[in-house]
Every structure is written in structure tokens, then in C-alpha cells.
Amino acid sequence: MLAYISSTHLFSDDFCYENNCNKLNWKKFLKKVNKISNNQFSNSWDQELYVRELISIMATLNIKDSNLIDLYSSFKKTIFGFPELTTVFKDDKFDVVIIEFLKGDKIPLHNHPDMTGVILCLDGEVRIEIFNPVENNGSFSGTFIQLKEAITLTKGNFSTLTTQRGNIHSLEATQDCILLDVFTPPYRGDRLERYRWYTRSSLPEPNSPNIYKAVEHKQFPGF
């Protein structure tokens, strides 16, 4: 069985930042991701293997490819304190999203229903708090979530999530930051209907380290 991945570092020598480097251009990158994304339709889809394979493909992307840069070069701030999100590729199998943060920008706690995700930090620094839901057997009408890990991604680092772990998280930029995300399958249909924001208690439950009460919201709850 493959081990749990929370954060993986990609050494800078393996990362492609030059226009003429011998790495994948944007179109070839999408073709490779499209090929492995077909695995999601198998009853035996191994999500841990999939996110590992996706990391290996993302590691070879030429992020200075002009065809990619042109898709998100016109940064425009729309919500104070919230990053700019640009879906640079979308189809029925996966989405690729560029997220541009100014220092201090946040994405509050949210989920990814029946989805996997791989986040690559292209530049800057972002702190991610990663949670799993916990069964609620008490009288509290909300949800319990357990903080599994708090990590800081810097350039060349990855974070992953699957349907089984890390599916609820929050992000806050500690420096200006750019992320490249691949979500498989994408937010569509029923998954979009089940997308939720969360607000959590400031303190964990008594005698339950890292377990917090949380309330689900269909609409963005603000900061």
C-alpha cells in the first residue's frame, strides 16, 4: 500500500523555469494528465497512486510556457482578502486552476466532494491546514473535524488530497504566492451541490486533541 502523502518537495534542479527547457509544454502536459485521469472511471481506481503519478507529471511542466502564462497573466483582484482563481483548463475529467494570492489572502475551510487534488506551489509561500471529518455521535448538530497537519508550501512543494484524507482544508498566504491545482474529477453537478464552506471553533474539544466543532455553509461565510 502506498504511504500517505501530505507534502512532497520537488528539488529545484528538477523544476523547469526556462522558456527553452526540455520539459513538457502546456499542451503535452494536458495530454498526459488527460491520459491518467481516465483511471478514475475504473472500479479499482487507486487514488494514492494517481496523485503520485500526477505529481511526477506536474514536476516536468514548463511553467514559463507562454501558452500557460497567457491564461492567467491578467491578475485582477475581485474580493478583498481572497485570492484570484483562474480555471485555465476544464473538461468532464479534471480541472486545472491557477490561484494567485497576495500576502494575507485566505481561502477558508472548504471540502472537495469525491475529488482528488494536487497543489503545486509555483512561487511564494502558503500555509495549509488539513482536516479529516470525524464521526459525530453526540448532540452537536454540526460536524467534527480533526486537524491532521498544518504545512507550509514553498516553491516546488506539493500537497495532495483524496476522498479519504485531507479533503477539508484552508489556505493562507504568508507571502505573495501562486499555486497550480489539478482537481480530479472537477467541481461539477452533484459534487458542486455538495461543496461546502466551514467555520470551526477556535479551541479543540476537551480531551480530544486537534478535534474541532465545525458548521457547514453552502455560501461563502466571509472571514
Coordinates of C-alpha atoms in Angstrom, one line a residue:
M1 CA 0.0 0.0 0.0
L2 CA 1.2 3.5 -0.8
A3 CA 2.0 5.8 2.1
Y4 CA 0.0 8.9 2.9
I5 CA 1.3 12.0 1.2
S6 CA 0.8 15.3 2.7
S7 CA 3.6 17.4 1.3
T8 CA 6.3 16.5 -1.1
H9 CA 9.3 18.6 -2.1
L10 CA 10.4 18.9 -5.6
F11 CA 14.1 19.9 -5.8
S12 CA 14.7 23.0 -7.8
D13 CA 17.1 21.2 -10.2
D14 CA 14.1 19.2 -11.4
F15 CA 11.9 22.1 -11.8
C16 CA 11.6 23.8 -15.2
Y17 CA 11.6 27.6 -15.3
E18 CA 13.2 28.3 -18.7
N19 CA 11.3 29.0 -21.9
N20 CA 13.5 26.7 -23.9
C21 CA 13.9 23.9 -21.3
N22 CA 13.5 20.2 -22.4
K23 CA 10.3 19.7 -20.4
L24 CA 6.6 19.4 -21.1
N25 CA 4.9 22.3 -22.7
W26 CA 1.3 23.2 -21.7
K27 CA -0.4 21.1 -24.4
K28 CA 1.7 18.0 -23.7
F29 CA 1.1 18.4 -20.0
L30 CA -2.7 18.4 -20.5
K31 CA -2.4 15.4 -22.8
K32 CA -0.5 13.4 -20.1
V33 CA -2.9 14.4 -17.4
N34 CA -5.9 13.5 -19.6
K35 CA -4.5 10.0 -20.1
I36 CA -4.0 9.1 -16.5
S37 CA -7.3 10.8 -15.5
N38 CA -9.1 8.0 -17.3
N39 CA -8.2 5.8 -14.3
Q40 CA -10.9 7.5 -12.2
F41 CA -13.6 5.6 -14.2
S42 CA -12.2 2.2 -13.0
N43 CA -13.8 0.5 -10.0
S44 CA -10.2 -0.2 -8.8
W45 CA -9.0 3.4 -9.0
D46 CA -6.1 3.8 -6.7
Q47 CA -6.2 7.5 -5.7
E48 CA -2.9 7.5 -3.8
L49 CA -1.2 6.1 -6.9
Y50 CA -3.0 8.6 -9.1
V51 CA -1.8 11.7 -7.1
R52 CA 1.7 10.3 -7.1
E53 CA 1.6 9.9 -10.9
L54 CA 0.1 13.4 -11.2
I55 CA 3.0 14.9 -9.1
S56 CA 5.5 13.3 -11.4
I57 CA 3.8 14.9 -14.5
M58 CA 3.4 18.3 -12.8
A59 CA 7.1 18.2 -11.9
T60 CA 8.0 18.2 -15.6
L61 CA 5.8 21.1 -16.7
N62 CA 7.5 24.1 -18.1
I63 CA 5.7 26.8 -16.0
K64 CA 7.2 29.5 -18.2
D65 CA 5.4 28.2 -21.3
S66 CA 3.8 31.3 -22.8
N67 CA 0.6 29.4 -23.6
L68 CA 0.2 28.8 -19.9
I69 CA 1.2 32.2 -18.7
D70 CA -1.2 33.9 -21.1
L71 CA -4.1 32.1 -19.4
Y72 CA -3.6 33.9 -16.1
S73 CA -1.4 36.9 -16.7
S74 CA -4.1 39.5 -16.2
F75 CA -4.3 39.4 -12.4
K76 CA -7.4 41.2 -11.2
K77 CA -8.4 41.5 -7.5
T78 CA -12.1 40.9 -7.1
I79 CA -12.6 40.1 -3.4
F80 CA -10.6 41.8 -0.7
G81 CA -8.6 39.2 1.3
F82 CA -9.5 36.4 -1.2
P83 CA -7.1 35.2 -3.9
E84 CA -7.7 35.3 -7.6
L85 CA -8.8 31.9 -9.0
T86 CA -8.5 31.2 -12.8
T87 CA -9.6 27.9 -14.3
V88 CA -7.0 27.5 -17.1
F89 CA -8.4 24.2 -18.3
K90 CA -11.7 22.4 -17.7
D91 CA -13.4 19.3 -19.0
D92 CA -15.5 16.5 -17.6
K93 CA -12.5 14.6 -16.2
F94 CA -10.3 17.2 -14.5
D95 CA -9.8 21.0 -14.0
V96 CA -6.5 22.9 -13.8
V97 CA -6.7 26.1 -11.7
I98 CA -4.2 28.9 -11.0
I99 CA -4.6 30.6 -7.6
E100 CA -2.8 33.9 -7.1
F101 CA -2.5 35.2 -3.5
L102 CA -1.4 38.4 -2.1
K103 CA 0.2 38.1 1.3
G104 CA -2.5 37.6 3.8
D105 CA -5.1 36.4 1.3
K106 CA -7.1 33.4 2.6
I107 CA -9.3 30.6 1.4
P108 CA -11.4 29.5 4.4
L109 CA -12.1 25.8 5.2
H110 CA -13.8 24.0 2.4
N111 CA -14.3 20.5 1.0
H112 CA -13.7 18.6 -2.2
P113 CA -16.6 16.1 -2.5
D114 CA -15.5 12.8 -4.0
M115 CA -12.4 14.5 -5.5
T116 CA -8.7 14.3 -5.5
G117 CA -6.4 17.3 -5.7
V118 CA -2.7 18.1 -6.2
I119 CA -1.4 21.5 -5.3
L120 CA 1.9 22.7 -6.6
C121 CA 3.4 25.9 -5.3
L122 CA 4.9 27.8 -8.2
D123 CA 6.1 30.8 -6.2
G124 CA 5.9 32.3 -2.8
E125 CA 4.6 30.6 0.4
V126 CA 1.2 29.4 1.7
R127 CA 0.1 27.8 4.9
I128 CA -2.4 24.9 4.6
E129 CA -4.4 23.4 7.5
I130 CA -5.5 19.9 6.6
F131 CA -8.6 18.3 8.2
N132 CA -10.5 15.0 8.1
P133 CA -14.1 14.7 9.2
V134 CA -14.8 12.8 12.4
E135 CA -18.0 10.8 13.2
N136 CA -20.4 12.8 15.3
N137 CA -22.1 10.6 17.9
G138 CA -23.1 13.5 20.2
S139 CA -25.9 16.1 20.5
F140 CA -24.0 18.7 18.4
S141 CA -25.8 19.3 15.2
G142 CA -22.8 20.3 13.2
T143 CA -19.7 18.4 12.1
F144 CA -16.5 17.4 13.9
I145 CA -13.2 17.8 12.0
Q146 CA -9.7 16.7 13.1
L147 CA -6.6 18.7 12.2
K148 CA -4.3 16.2 10.7
E149 CA -1.5 18.5 9.7
A150 CA -0.5 22.2 9.2
I151 CA 2.1 22.6 6.5
T152 CA 3.8 25.5 4.7
L153 CA 4.3 25.1 1.0
T154 CA 7.1 27.0 -0.7
K155 CA 8.2 27.0 -4.4
G156 CA 8.5 23.4 -5.7
N157 CA 6.4 21.8 -2.9
F158 CA 3.3 19.8 -3.4
S159 CA 0.3 19.0 -1.2
T160 CA -2.3 16.3 -2.1
L161 CA -5.8 15.3 -1.0
T162 CA -8.1 12.3 -1.8
T163 CA -11.6 11.4 -0.9
Q164 CA -10.3 9.6 2.1
R165 CA -7.9 12.1 3.6
G166 CA -7.2 15.8 3.7
N167 CA -10.4 16.6 1.9
I168 CA -11.1 19.6 4.0
H169 CA -8.5 22.4 4.2
S170 CA -7.9 26.1 4.4
L171 CA -5.1 28.2 2.9
E172 CA -3.4 31.4 3.9
A173 CA -0.6 33.1 2.0
T174 CA 2.3 34.1 4.2
Q175 CA 3.9 35.7 1.1
D176 CA 2.6 36.6 -2.3
C177 CA 2.0 33.2 -3.8
I178 CA 1.0 31.3 -7.0
L179 CA -0.4 27.8 -6.9
L180 CA -1.2 25.3 -9.7
D181 CA -4.0 22.9 -8.7
V182 CA -5.3 19.9 -10.5
F183 CA -8.7 18.5 -9.4
T184 CA -9.9 15.1 -10.5
P185 CA -12.8 14.8 -11.1
P186 CA -13.7 18.5 -11.3
Y187 CA -16.4 20.5 -9.4
R188 CA -19.4 19.6 -11.5
G189 CA -23.0 18.5 -11.0
D190 CA -23.6 16.7 -7.7
R191 CA -20.1 17.4 -6.5
L192 CA -20.7 21.1 -6.9
E193 CA -24.0 20.8 -5.0
R194 CA -22.2 19.1 -2.1
Y195 CA -19.4 21.7 -2.0
R196 CA -19.3 23.3 1.5
W197 CA -17.5 26.0 3.4
Y198 CA -16.8 25.5 7.1
T199 CA -16.3 27.6 10.2
R200 CA -14.8 25.9 13.2
S201 CA -14.4 26.5 16.9
S202 CA -11.3 28.3 18.0
L203 CA -10.4 25.7 20.5
P204 CA -10.4 21.9 20.2
E205 CA -12.8 19.7 22.1
P206 CA -11.9 18.9 25.7
N207 CA -9.7 15.8 26.0
S208 CA -9.8 15.5 22.2
P209 CA -6.6 17.0 20.8
N210 CA -7.0 18.5 17.3
I211 CA -10.7 17.8 17.1
Y212 CA -12.9 20.9 16.5
K213 CA -16.6 21.6 16.1
A214 CA -17.4 22.9 12.6
V215 CA -20.5 24.3 11.0
E216 CA -21.2 23.7 7.2
H217 CA -22.2 26.6 4.9
K218 CA -23.5 26.4 1.4
Q219 CA -22.5 30.1 0.8
F220 CA -19.1 31.7 1.4
P221 CA -19.2 32.7 5.1
G222 CA -16.7 35.5 4.9
F223 CA -13.7 36.0 7.1

